[in-house]
Amino acid sequence: MKKSLPILLAACAAATTSCSSIVSKSEYPVTFQSTTPNVKFTVKDTNGDTIHSANTPATVNLRASNGYFKKAKYTVDFQKRNHKETKELSAKIDPWYGGNVIFGGLIGLIIVDPATGAMYKLDDKVQSTL
């Protein structure tokens, strides 16, 4: 019994984890920068709700997922005086998600990584030319 316990624990751990969830995350720090300092920016989600508002440069933690099998999409408005610039930020499939074929199996592909949002990743920087 004592010899089979570590094997059983390892099997349970493998069955409840997945590749992206192990090596990635579901929230990413995104740095917002501009050519000139102190440009106001506003981050909005797909519903148009404001997630964060500040001045550049600033770093904000954003979720990579917008629900089960839905990547997050954000609109970023930069504004300084009479100038305005809009950028889109959209999550992409994390390359580690493909590791489920070898490590996480079907559970990682269709349950764990899509539910946690770890199947997606965000760019680490959004740059304005203002």
mmCIF file of N, CA and C in Angstrom:
data_model
loop_
_atom_site.group_PDB
_atom_site.id
_atom_site.type_symbol
_atom_site.label_atom_id
_atom_site.label_comp_id
_atom_site.label_asym_id
_atom_site.label_seq_id
_atom_site.Cartn_x
_atom_site.Cartn_y
_atom_site.Cartn_z
ATOM 1 N N MET A 1 0.817 -1.199 0.000
ATOM 2 C CA MET A 1 0.000 0.000 0.000
ATOM 3 C C MET A 1 0.860 1.262 0.000
ATOM 4 N N LYS A 2 1.947 1.263 0.796
ATOM 5 C CA LYS A 2 2.797 2.444 0.864
ATOM 6 C C LYS A 2 3.491 2.727 -0.455
ATOM 7 N N LYS A 3 3.804 1.694 -1.225
ATOM 8 C CA LYS A 3 4.471 1.882 -2.514
ATOM 9 C C LYS A 3 3.515 2.409 -3.572
ATOM 10 N N SER A 4 2.256 2.084 -3.484
ATOM 11 C CA SER A 4 1.301 2.502 -4.504
ATOM 12 C C SER A 4 0.743 3.909 -4.238
ATOM 13 N N LEU A 5 0.888 4.416 -3.017
ATOM 14 C CA LEU A 5 0.380 5.747 -2.697
ATOM 15 C C LEU A 5 1.032 6.850 -3.529
ATOM 16 N N PRO A 6 2.362 6.897 -3.667
ATOM 17 C CA PRO A 6 2.960 7.931 -4.524
ATOM 18 C C PRO A 6 2.510 7.836 -5.980
ATOM 19 N N ILE A 7 2.344 6.630 -6.469
ATOM 20 C CA ILE A 7 1.880 6.451 -7.854
ATOM 21 C C ILE A 7 0.453 6.955 -7.999
ATOM 22 N N LEU A 8 -0.381 6.661 -7.027
ATOM 23 C CA LEU A 8 -1.768 7.115 -7.051
ATOM 24 C C LEU A 8 -1.842 8.642 -6.970
ATOM 25 N N LEU A 9 -1.038 9.254 -6.099
ATOM 26 C CA LEU A 9 -1.009 10.722 -5.995
ATOM 27 C C LEU A 9 -0.519 11.367 -7.280
ATOM 28 N N ALA A 10 0.490 10.792 -7.897
ATOM 29 C CA ALA A 10 0.997 11.326 -9.169
ATOM 30 C C ALA A 10 -0.052 11.216 -10.261
ATOM 31 N N ALA A 11 -0.782 10.117 -10.301
ATOM 32 C CA ALA A 11 -1.832 9.926 -11.304
ATOM 33 C C ALA A 11 -2.960 10.936 -11.096
ATOM 34 N N CYS A 12 -3.330 11.184 -9.835
ATOM 35 C CA CYS A 12 -4.376 12.174 -9.546
ATOM 36 C C CYS A 12 -3.928 13.578 -9.948
ATOM 37 N N ALA A 13 -2.682 13.904 -9.656
ATOM 38 C CA ALA A 13 -2.158 15.221 -10.023
ATOM 39 C C ALA A 13 -2.141 15.393 -11.534
ATOM 40 N N ALA A 14 -1.728 14.369 -12.252
ATOM 41 C CA ALA A 14 -1.687 14.438 -13.712
ATOM 42 C C ALA A 14 -3.081 14.555 -14.303
ATOM 43 N N ALA A 15 -4.049 13.920 -13.675
ATOM 44 C CA ALA A 15 -5.421 13.948 -14.198
ATOM 45 C C ALA A 15 -6.113 15.279 -13.938
ATOM 46 N N THR A 16 -5.667 16.039 -12.938
ATOM 47 C CA THR A 16 -6.354 17.283 -12.597
ATOM 48 C C THR A 16 -5.602 18.532 -13.024
ATOM 49 N N THR A 17 -4.478 18.383 -13.704
ATOM 50 C CA THR A 17 -3.740 19.542 -14.191
ATOM 51 C C THR A 17 -3.640 19.475 -15.702
ATOM 52 N N SER A 18 -3.125 20.538 -16.269
ATOM 53 C CA SER A 18 -2.931 20.568 -17.715
ATOM 54 C C SER A 18 -1.714 21.423 -18.007
ATOM 55 N N CYS A 19 -1.251 21.366 -19.231
ATOM 56 C CA CYS A 19 0.024 21.976 -19.578
ATOM 57 C C CYS A 19 0.031 23.492 -19.389
ATOM 58 N N SER A 20 -0.932 24.196 -19.974
ATOM 59 C CA SER A 20 -0.942 25.657 -19.858
ATOM 60 C C SER A 20 -1.167 26.106 -18.424
ATOM 61 N N SER A 21 -2.005 25.396 -17.699
ATOM 62 C CA SER A 21 -2.271 25.772 -16.313
ATOM 63 C C SER A 21 -1.036 25.623 -15.448
ATOM 64 N N ILE A 22 -0.140 24.720 -15.813
ATOM 65 C CA ILE A 22 1.078 24.498 -15.038
ATOM 66 C C ILE A 22 2.117 25.573 -15.332
ATOM 67 N N VAL A 23 2.362 25.876 -16.605
ATOM 68 C CA VAL A 23 3.462 26.769 -16.970
ATOM 69 C C VAL A 23 3.028 28.191 -17.322
ATOM 70 N N SER A 24 1.734 28.430 -17.463
ATOM 71 C CA SER A 24 1.241 29.765 -17.809
ATOM 72 C C SER A 24 0.365 30.305 -16.693
ATOM 73 N N LYS A 25 -0.318 31.376 -17.000
ATOM 74 C CA LYS A 25 -1.220 31.981 -16.031
ATOM 75 C C LYS A 25 -2.475 32.451 -16.736
ATOM 76 N N SER A 26 -3.449 32.872 -15.988
ATOM 77 C CA SER A 26 -4.685 33.349 -16.598
ATOM 78 C C SER A 26 -4.798 34.875 -16.569
ATOM 79 N N GLU A 27 -3.888 35.532 -15.840
ATOM 80 C CA GLU A 27 -3.790 36.993 -15.806
ATOM 81 C C GLU A 27 -2.378 37.401 -16.170
ATOM 82 N N TYR A 28 -2.282 38.489 -16.921
ATOM 83 C CA TYR A 28 -0.965 38.945 -17.376
ATOM 84 C C TYR A 28 -0.762 40.417 -17.060
ATOM 85 N N PRO A 29 0.444 40.797 -16.642
ATOM 86 C CA PRO A 29 0.744 42.217 -16.484
ATOM 87 C C PRO A 29 0.996 42.833 -17.866
ATOM 88 N N VAL A 30 0.243 43.852 -18.194
ATOM 89 C CA VAL A 30 0.383 44.537 -19.485
ATOM 90 C C VAL A 30 0.819 45.967 -19.201
ATOM 91 N N THR A 31 1.920 46.383 -19.824
ATOM 92 C CA THR A 31 2.438 47.737 -19.639
ATOM 93 C C THR A 31 1.919 48.636 -20.751
ATOM 94 N N PHE A 32 1.390 49.783 -20.355
ATOM 95 C CA PHE A 32 0.867 50.765 -21.301
ATOM 96 C C PHE A 32 1.847 51.929 -21.341
ATOM 97 N N GLN A 33 2.363 52.192 -22.564
ATOM 98 C CA GLN A 33 3.380 53.225 -22.749
ATOM 99 C C GLN A 33 2.954 54.168 -23.865
ATOM 100 N N SER A 34 3.608 55.329 -23.891
ATOM 101 C CA SER A 34 3.367 56.291 -24.960
ATOM 102 C C SER A 34 4.679 56.995 -25.290
ATOM 103 N N THR A 35 4.717 57.569 -26.483
ATOM 104 C CA THR A 35 5.918 58.276 -26.924
ATOM 105 C C THR A 35 6.231 59.432 -25.983
ATOM 106 N N THR A 36 5.196 60.179 -25.605
ATOM 107 C CA THR A 36 5.362 61.232 -24.600
ATOM 108 C C THR A 36 4.782 60.725 -23.284
ATOM 109 N N PRO A 37 5.389 61.084 -22.178
ATOM 110 C CA PRO A 37 4.888 60.589 -20.891
ATOM 111 C C PRO A 37 3.569 61.241 -20.487
ATOM 112 N N ASN A 38 2.901 60.604 -19.561
ATOM 113 C CA ASN A 38 1.711 61.165 -18.932
ATOM 114 C C ASN A 38 0.507 61.275 -19.861
ATOM 115 N N VAL A 39 0.339 60.306 -20.755
ATOM 116 C CA VAL A 39 -0.834 60.251 -21.618
ATOM 117 C C VAL A 39 -1.900 59.436 -20.891
ATOM 118 N N LYS A 40 -3.113 59.961 -20.821
ATOM 119 C CA LYS A 40 -4.199 59.246 -20.156
ATOM 120 C C LYS A 40 -4.642 58.076 -21.037
ATOM 121 N N PHE A 41 -4.855 56.914 -20.403
ATOM 122 C CA PHE A 41 -5.384 55.768 -21.140
ATOM 123 C C PHE A 41 -6.505 55.122 -20.349
ATOM 124 N N THR A 42 -7.441 54.530 -21.092
ATOM 125 C CA THR A 42 -8.569 53.828 -20.505
ATOM 126 C C THR A 42 -8.680 52.467 -21.179
ATOM 127 N N VAL A 43 -8.760 51.419 -20.367
ATOM 128 C CA VAL A 43 -8.906 50.052 -20.876
ATOM 129 C C VAL A 43 -10.359 49.641 -20.692
ATOM 130 N N LYS A 44 -10.993 49.204 -21.792
ATOM 131 C CA LYS A 44 -12.397 48.767 -21.746
ATOM 132 C C LYS A 44 -12.505 47.322 -22.220
ATOM 133 N N ASP A 45 -13.434 46.573 -21.618
ATOM 134 C CA ASP A 45 -13.655 45.184 -22.036
ATOM 135 C C ASP A 45 -14.619 45.140 -23.215
ATOM 136 N N THR A 46 -15.016 43.946 -23.628
ATOM 137 C CA THR A 46 -15.886 43.798 -24.796
ATOM 138 C C THR A 46 -17.275 44.388 -24.585
ATOM 139 N N ASN A 47 -17.685 44.566 -23.339
ATOM 140 C CA ASN A 47 -18.981 45.186 -23.037
ATOM 141 C C ASN A 47 -18.899 46.706 -23.006
ATOM 142 N N GLY A 48 -17.683 47.255 -23.146
ATOM 143 C CA GLY A 48 -17.501 48.693 -23.083
ATOM 144 C C GLY A 48 -17.325 49.208 -21.661
ATOM 145 N N ASP A 49 -17.234 48.283 -20.700
ATOM 146 C CA ASP A 49 -17.026 48.678 -19.307
ATOM 147 C C ASP A 49 -15.557 49.023 -19.084
ATOM 148 N N THR A 50 -15.311 50.102 -18.351
ATOM 149 C CA THR A 50 -13.949 50.517 -18.042
ATOM 150 C C THR A 50 -13.341 49.570 -17.011
ATOM 151 N N ILE A 51 -12.202 48.980 -17.369
ATOM 152 C CA ILE A 51 -11.480 48.067 -16.493
ATOM 153 C C ILE A 51 -10.447 48.838 -15.678
ATOM 154 N N HIS A 52 -9.793 49.788 -16.338
ATOM 155 C CA HIS A 52 -8.740 50.559 -15.668
ATOM 156 C C HIS A 52 -8.531 51.875 -16.411
ATOM 157 N N SER A 53 -8.160 52.898 -15.646
ATOM 158 C CA SER A 53 -7.844 54.195 -16.225
ATOM 159 C C SER A 53 -6.663 54.775 -15.450
ATOM 160 N N ALA A 54 -5.668 55.260 -16.176
ATOM 161 C CA ALA A 54 -4.467 55.821 -15.536
ATOM 162 C C ALA A 54 -3.702 56.632 -16.573
ATOM 163 N N ASN A 55 -2.502 57.055 -16.208
ATOM 164 C CA ASN A 55 -1.604 57.760 -17.120
ATOM 165 C C ASN A 55 -0.388 56.890 -17.401
ATOM 166 N N THR A 56 0.154 57.035 -18.615
ATOM 167 C CA THR A 56 1.333 56.254 -18.989
ATOM 168 C C THR A 56 2.569 56.804 -18.308
ATOM 169 N N PRO A 57 3.535 55.988 -18.061
ATOM 170 C CA PRO A 57 3.540 54.536 -18.187
ATOM 171 C C PRO A 57 2.875 53.888 -16.961
ATOM 172 N N ALA A 58 2.221 52.762 -17.188
ATOM 173 C CA ALA A 58 1.576 52.026 -16.099
ATOM 174 C C ALA A 58 1.429 50.568 -16.504
ATOM 175 N N THR A 59 1.401 49.713 -15.508
ATOM 176 C CA THR A 59 1.213 48.284 -15.742
ATOM 177 C C THR A 59 -0.067 47.844 -15.054
ATOM 178 N N VAL A 60 -0.880 47.087 -15.798
ATOM 179 C CA VAL A 60 -2.179 46.626 -15.313
ATOM 180 C C VAL A 60 -2.269 45.120 -15.514
ATOM 181 N N ASN A 61 -2.781 44.396 -14.525
ATOM 182 C CA ASN A 61 -3.027 42.965 -14.671
ATOM 183 C C ASN A 61 -4.378 42.761 -15.339
ATOM 184 N N LEU A 62 -4.372 42.040 -16.472
ATOM 185 C CA LEU A 62 -5.598 41.789 -17.229
ATOM 186 C C LEU A 62 -5.797 40.290 -17.434
ATOM 187 N N ARG A 63 -7.056 39.876 -17.378
ATOM 188 C CA ARG A 63 -7.387 38.469 -17.612
ATOM 189 C C ARG A 63 -7.268 38.155 -19.103
ATOM 190 N N ALA A 64 -6.746 36.979 -19.414
ATOM 191 C CA ALA A 64 -6.571 36.566 -20.806
ATOM 192 C C ALA A 64 -7.824 35.916 -21.375
ATOM 193 N N SER A 65 -8.759 35.552 -20.503
ATOM 194 C CA SER A 65 -9.963 34.862 -20.933
ATOM 195 C C SER A 65 -11.197 35.684 -20.601
ATOM 196 N N ASN A 66 -12.214 35.513 -21.437
ATOM 197 C CA ASN A 66 -13.490 36.171 -21.202
ATOM 198 C C ASN A 66 -14.578 35.118 -20.969
ATOM 199 N N GLY A 67 -14.171 33.963 -20.486
ATOM 200 C CA GLY A 67 -15.102 32.868 -20.246
ATOM 201 C C GLY A 67 -14.603 31.596 -20.904
ATOM 202 N N TYR A 68 -15.368 30.554 -20.779
ATOM 203 C CA TYR A 68 -15.014 29.240 -21.288
ATOM 204 C C TYR A 68 -14.837 29.274 -22.810
ATOM 205 N N PHE A 69 -13.630 28.998 -23.273
ATOM 206 C CA PHE A 69 -13.253 29.025 -24.694
ATOM 207 C C PHE A 69 -13.470 30.390 -25.345
ATOM 208 N N LYS A 70 -13.406 31.478 -24.569
ATOM 209 C CA LYS A 70 -13.556 32.829 -25.117
ATOM 210 C C LYS A 70 -12.334 33.653 -24.736
ATOM 211 N N LYS A 71 -11.613 34.110 -25.737
ATOM 212 C CA LYS A 71 -10.438 34.942 -25.450
ATOM 213 C C LYS A 71 -10.868 36.352 -25.093
ATOM 214 N N ALA A 72 -10.081 36.988 -24.256
ATOM 215 C CA ALA A 72 -10.367 38.362 -23.848
ATOM 216 C C ALA A 72 -9.994 39.328 -24.967
ATOM 217 N N LYS A 73 -10.780 40.371 -25.093
ATOM 218 C CA LYS A 73 -10.515 41.446 -26.039
ATOM 219 C C LYS A 73 -10.716 42.768 -25.310
ATOM 220 N N TYR A 74 -9.772 43.669 -25.494
ATOM 221 C CA TYR A 74 -9.827 44.969 -24.829
ATOM 222 C C TYR A 74 -9.642 46.075 -25.853
ATOM 223 N N THR A 75 -10.260 47.217 -25.581
ATOM 224 C CA THR A 75 -10.046 48.436 -26.351
ATOM 225 C C THR A 75 -9.333 49.410 -25.426
ATOM 226 N N VAL A 76 -8.251 49.994 -25.927
ATOM 227 C CA VAL A 76 -7.474 50.941 -25.129
ATOM 228 C C VAL A 76 -7.512 52.298 -25.830
ATOM 229 N N ASP A 77 -8.059 53.284 -25.121
ATOM 230 C CA ASP A 77 -8.106 54.652 -25.644
ATOM 231 C C ASP A 77 -7.028 55.473 -24.967
ATOM 232 N N PHE A 78 -6.143 56.045 -25.771
ATOM 233 C CA PHE A 78 -5.113 56.964 -25.285
ATOM 234 C C PHE A 78 -5.568 58.376 -25.644
ATOM 235 N N GLN A 79 -5.404 59.318 -24.712
ATOM 236 C CA GLN A 79 -5.835 60.679 -24.990
ATOM 237 C C GLN A 79 -4.910 61.678 -24.311
ATOM 238 N N LYS A 80 -4.502 62.677 -25.092
ATOM 239 C CA LYS A 80 -3.710 63.792 -24.561
ATOM 240 C C LYS A 80 -4.140 65.044 -25.305
ATOM 241 N N ARG A 81 -4.666 65.978 -24.560
ATOM 242 C CA ARG A 81 -5.219 67.217 -25.101
ATOM 243 C C ARG A 81 -6.263 66.894 -26.165
ATOM 244 N N ASN A 82 -6.061 67.340 -27.410
ATOM 245 C CA ASN A 82 -7.046 67.115 -28.471
ATOM 246 C C ASN A 82 -6.740 65.883 -29.316
ATOM 247 N N HIS A 83 -5.770 65.088 -28.902
ATOM 248 C CA HIS A 83 -5.373 63.925 -29.694
ATOM 249 C C HIS A 83 -5.876 62.648 -29.026
ATOM 250 N N LYS A 84 -6.332 61.740 -29.865
ATOM 251 C CA LYS A 84 -6.845 60.468 -29.351
ATOM 252 C C LYS A 84 -6.361 59.330 -30.248
ATOM 253 N N GLU A 85 -6.032 58.224 -29.644
ATOM 254 C CA GLU A 85 -5.603 57.035 -30.384
ATOM 255 C C GLU A 85 -6.238 55.810 -29.718
ATOM 256 N N THR A 86 -6.746 54.904 -30.529
ATOM 257 C CA THR A 86 -7.367 53.689 -30.013
ATOM 258 C C THR A 86 -6.573 52.479 -30.476
ATOM 259 N N LYS A 87 -6.300 51.584 -29.542
ATOM 260 C CA LYS A 87 -5.586 50.338 -29.832
ATOM 261 C C LYS A 87 -6.445 49.177 -29.369
ATOM 262 N N GLU A 88 -6.301 48.052 -30.041
ATOM 263 C CA GLU A 88 -6.992 46.823 -29.650
ATOM 264 C C GLU A 88 -5.979 45.873 -29.019
ATOM 265 N N LEU A 89 -6.395 45.195 -27.976
ATOM 266 C CA LEU A 89 -5.582 44.178 -27.323
ATOM 267 C C LEU A 89 -6.430 42.925 -27.248
ATOM 268 N N SER A 90 -5.948 41.863 -27.876
ATOM 269 C CA SER A 90 -6.702 40.618 -27.942
ATOM 270 C C SER A 90 -5.806 39.454 -27.550
ATOM 271 N N ALA A 91 -6.338 38.563 -26.741
ATOM 272 C CA ALA A 91 -5.573 37.388 -26.313
ATOM 273 C C ALA A 91 -5.334 36.450 -27.488
ATOM 274 N N LYS A 92 -4.253 35.705 -27.395
ATOM 275 C CA LYS A 92 -3.892 34.711 -28.410
ATOM 276 C C LYS A 92 -3.747 33.362 -27.723
ATOM 277 N N ILE A 93 -3.812 32.302 -28.508
ATOM 278 C CA ILE A 93 -3.613 30.966 -27.948
ATOM 279 C C ILE A 93 -2.184 30.859 -27.414
ATOM 280 N N ASP A 94 -2.058 30.410 -26.180
ATOM 281 C CA ASP A 94 -0.752 30.185 -25.570
ATOM 282 C C ASP A 94 -0.142 28.926 -26.191
ATOM 283 N N PRO A 95 1.091 28.997 -26.681
ATOM 284 C CA PRO A 95 1.712 27.809 -27.286
ATOM 285 C C PRO A 95 1.762 26.607 -26.334
ATOM 286 N N TRP A 96 1.800 26.862 -25.034
ATOM 287 C CA TRP A 96 1.815 25.754 -24.077
ATOM 288 C C TRP A 96 0.509 24.964 -24.084
ATOM 289 N N TYR A 97 -0.556 25.556 -24.586
ATOM 290 C CA TYR A 97 -1.840 24.849 -24.674
ATOM 291 C C TYR A 97 -1.697 23.590 -25.519
ATOM 292 N N GLY A 98 -0.862 23.649 -26.545
ATOM 293 C CA GLY A 98 -0.611 22.483 -27.388
ATOM 294 C C GLY A 98 0.075 21.351 -26.645
ATOM 295 N N GLY A 99 0.732 21.660 -25.539
ATOM 296 C CA GLY A 99 1.385 20.631 -24.738
ATOM 297 C C GLY A 99 0.410 19.641 -24.130
ATOM 298 N N ASN A 100 -0.878 19.983 -24.138
ATOM 299 C CA ASN A 100 -1.881 19.061 -23.615
ATOM 300 C C ASN A 100 -1.958 17.780 -24.430
ATOM 301 N N VAL A 101 -1.557 17.850 -25.676
ATOM 302 C CA VAL A 101 -1.556 16.656 -26.516
ATOM 303 C C VAL A 101 -0.655 15.591 -25.898
ATOM 304 N N ILE A 102 0.448 16.043 -25.270
ATOM 305 C CA ILE A 102 1.386 15.105 -24.655
ATOM 306 C C ILE A 102 1.137 14.963 -23.156
ATOM 307 N N PHE A 103 0.971 16.101 -22.431
ATOM 308 C CA PHE A 103 0.951 16.059 -20.976
ATOM 309 C C PHE A 103 -0.436 16.116 -20.344
ATOM 310 N N GLY A 104 -1.276 17.011 -20.780
ATOM 311 C CA GLY A 104 -2.549 17.237 -20.096
ATOM 312 C C GLY A 104 -3.697 16.404 -20.611
ATOM 313 N N GLY A 105 -3.555 15.899 -21.821
ATOM 314 C CA GLY A 105 -4.607 15.066 -22.394
ATOM 315 C C GLY A 105 -5.891 15.824 -22.646
ATOM 316 N N LEU A 106 -6.933 15.054 -22.797
ATOM 317 C CA LEU A 106 -8.256 15.599 -23.102
ATOM 318 C C LEU A 106 -8.768 16.501 -21.983
ATOM 319 N N ILE A 107 -8.461 16.150 -20.745
ATOM 320 C CA ILE A 107 -8.907 16.970 -19.612
ATOM 321 C C ILE A 107 -8.311 18.374 -19.713
ATOM 322 N N GLY A 108 -7.024 18.469 -20.049
ATOM 323 C CA GLY A 108 -6.383 19.770 -20.199
ATOM 324 C C GLY A 108 -6.900 20.538 -21.395
ATOM 325 N N LEU A 109 -7.148 19.826 -22.506
ATOM 326 C CA LEU A 109 -7.595 20.475 -23.739
ATOM 327 C C LEU A 109 -8.997 21.056 -23.649
ATOM 328 N N ILE A 110 -9.918 20.319 -23.050
ATOM 329 C CA ILE A 110 -11.313 20.765 -23.100
ATOM 330 C C ILE A 110 -11.906 21.192 -21.763
ATOM 331 N N ILE A 111 -11.172 20.968 -20.650
ATOM 332 C CA ILE A 111 -11.754 21.352 -19.360
ATOM 333 C C ILE A 111 -10.882 22.374 -18.615
ATOM 334 N N VAL A 112 -9.701 21.954 -18.178
ATOM 335 C CA VAL A 112 -8.914 22.769 -17.251
ATOM 336 C C VAL A 112 -8.429 24.078 -17.882
ATOM 337 N N ASP A 113 -7.693 24.010 -18.982
ATOM 338 C CA ASP A 113 -7.145 25.231 -19.570
ATOM 339 C C ASP A 113 -8.225 26.189 -20.079
ATOM 340 N N PRO A 114 -9.288 25.712 -20.745
ATOM 341 C CA PRO A 114 -10.349 26.648 -21.143
ATOM 342 C C PRO A 114 -11.088 27.259 -19.948
ATOM 343 N N ALA A 115 -11.275 26.486 -18.883
ATOM 344 C CA ALA A 115 -11.994 26.995 -17.713
ATOM 345 C C ALA A 115 -11.166 28.002 -16.922
ATOM 346 N N THR A 116 -9.859 27.785 -16.837
ATOM 347 C CA THR A 116 -9.001 28.695 -16.072
ATOM 348 C C THR A 116 -8.548 29.892 -16.891
ATOM 349 N N GLY A 117 -8.652 29.811 -18.210
ATOM 350 C CA GLY A 117 -8.179 30.878 -19.076
ATOM 351 C C GLY A 117 -6.710 30.751 -19.426
ATOM 352 N N ALA A 118 -6.061 29.688 -18.944
ATOM 353 C CA ALA A 118 -4.631 29.503 -19.182
ATOM 354 C C ALA A 118 -4.315 29.128 -20.627
ATOM 355 N N MET A 119 -5.327 28.862 -21.425
ATOM 356 C CA MET A 119 -5.077 28.528 -22.836
ATOM 357 C C MET A 119 -4.744 29.772 -23.661
ATOM 358 N N TYR A 120 -4.946 30.958 -23.060
ATOM 359 C CA TYR A 120 -4.686 32.215 -23.757
ATOM 360 C C TYR A 120 -3.561 32.993 -23.092
ATOM 361 N N LYS A 121 -2.979 33.911 -23.846
ATOM 362 C CA LYS A 121 -1.994 34.831 -23.288
ATOM 363 C C LYS A 121 -2.191 36.198 -23.925
ATOM 364 N N LEU A 122 -1.710 37.224 -23.229
ATOM 365 C CA LEU A 122 -1.797 38.594 -23.722
ATOM 366 C C LEU A 122 -0.403 39.134 -24.003
ATOM 367 N N ASP A 123 -0.315 40.070 -24.936
ATOM 368 C CA ASP A 123 0.946 40.777 -25.160
ATOM 369 C C ASP A 123 1.318 41.506 -23.878
ATOM 370 N N ASP A 124 2.606 41.715 -23.674
ATOM 371 C CA ASP A 124 3.044 42.344 -22.429
ATOM 372 C C ASP A 124 3.118 43.866 -22.525
ATOM 373 N N LYS A 125 2.857 44.440 -23.721
ATOM 374 C CA LYS A 125 3.002 45.881 -23.881
ATOM 375 C C LYS A 125 2.020 46.420 -24.929
ATOM 376 N N VAL A 126 1.458 47.578 -24.651
ATOM 377 C CA VAL A 126 0.663 48.323 -25.630
ATOM 378 C C VAL A 126 1.296 49.709 -25.721
ATOM 379 N N GLN A 127 1.667 50.099 -26.913
ATOM 380 C CA GLN A 127 2.414 51.349 -27.137
ATOM 381 C C GLN A 127 1.571 52.348 -27.925
ATOM 382 N N SER A 128 1.503 53.571 -27.441
ATOM 383 C CA SER A 128 0.822 54.657 -28.144
ATOM 384 C C SER A 128 1.865 55.562 -28.780
ATOM 385 N N THR A 129 1.494 56.179 -29.910
ATOM 386 C CA THR A 129 2.411 57.108 -30.574
ATOM 387 C C THR A 129 2.150 58.550 -30.156
ATOM 388 N N LEU A 130 1.232 58.749 -29.213
ATOM 389 C CA LEU A 130 0.959 60.122 -28.738
ATOM 390 C C LEU A 130 2.103 60.631 -27.898
#
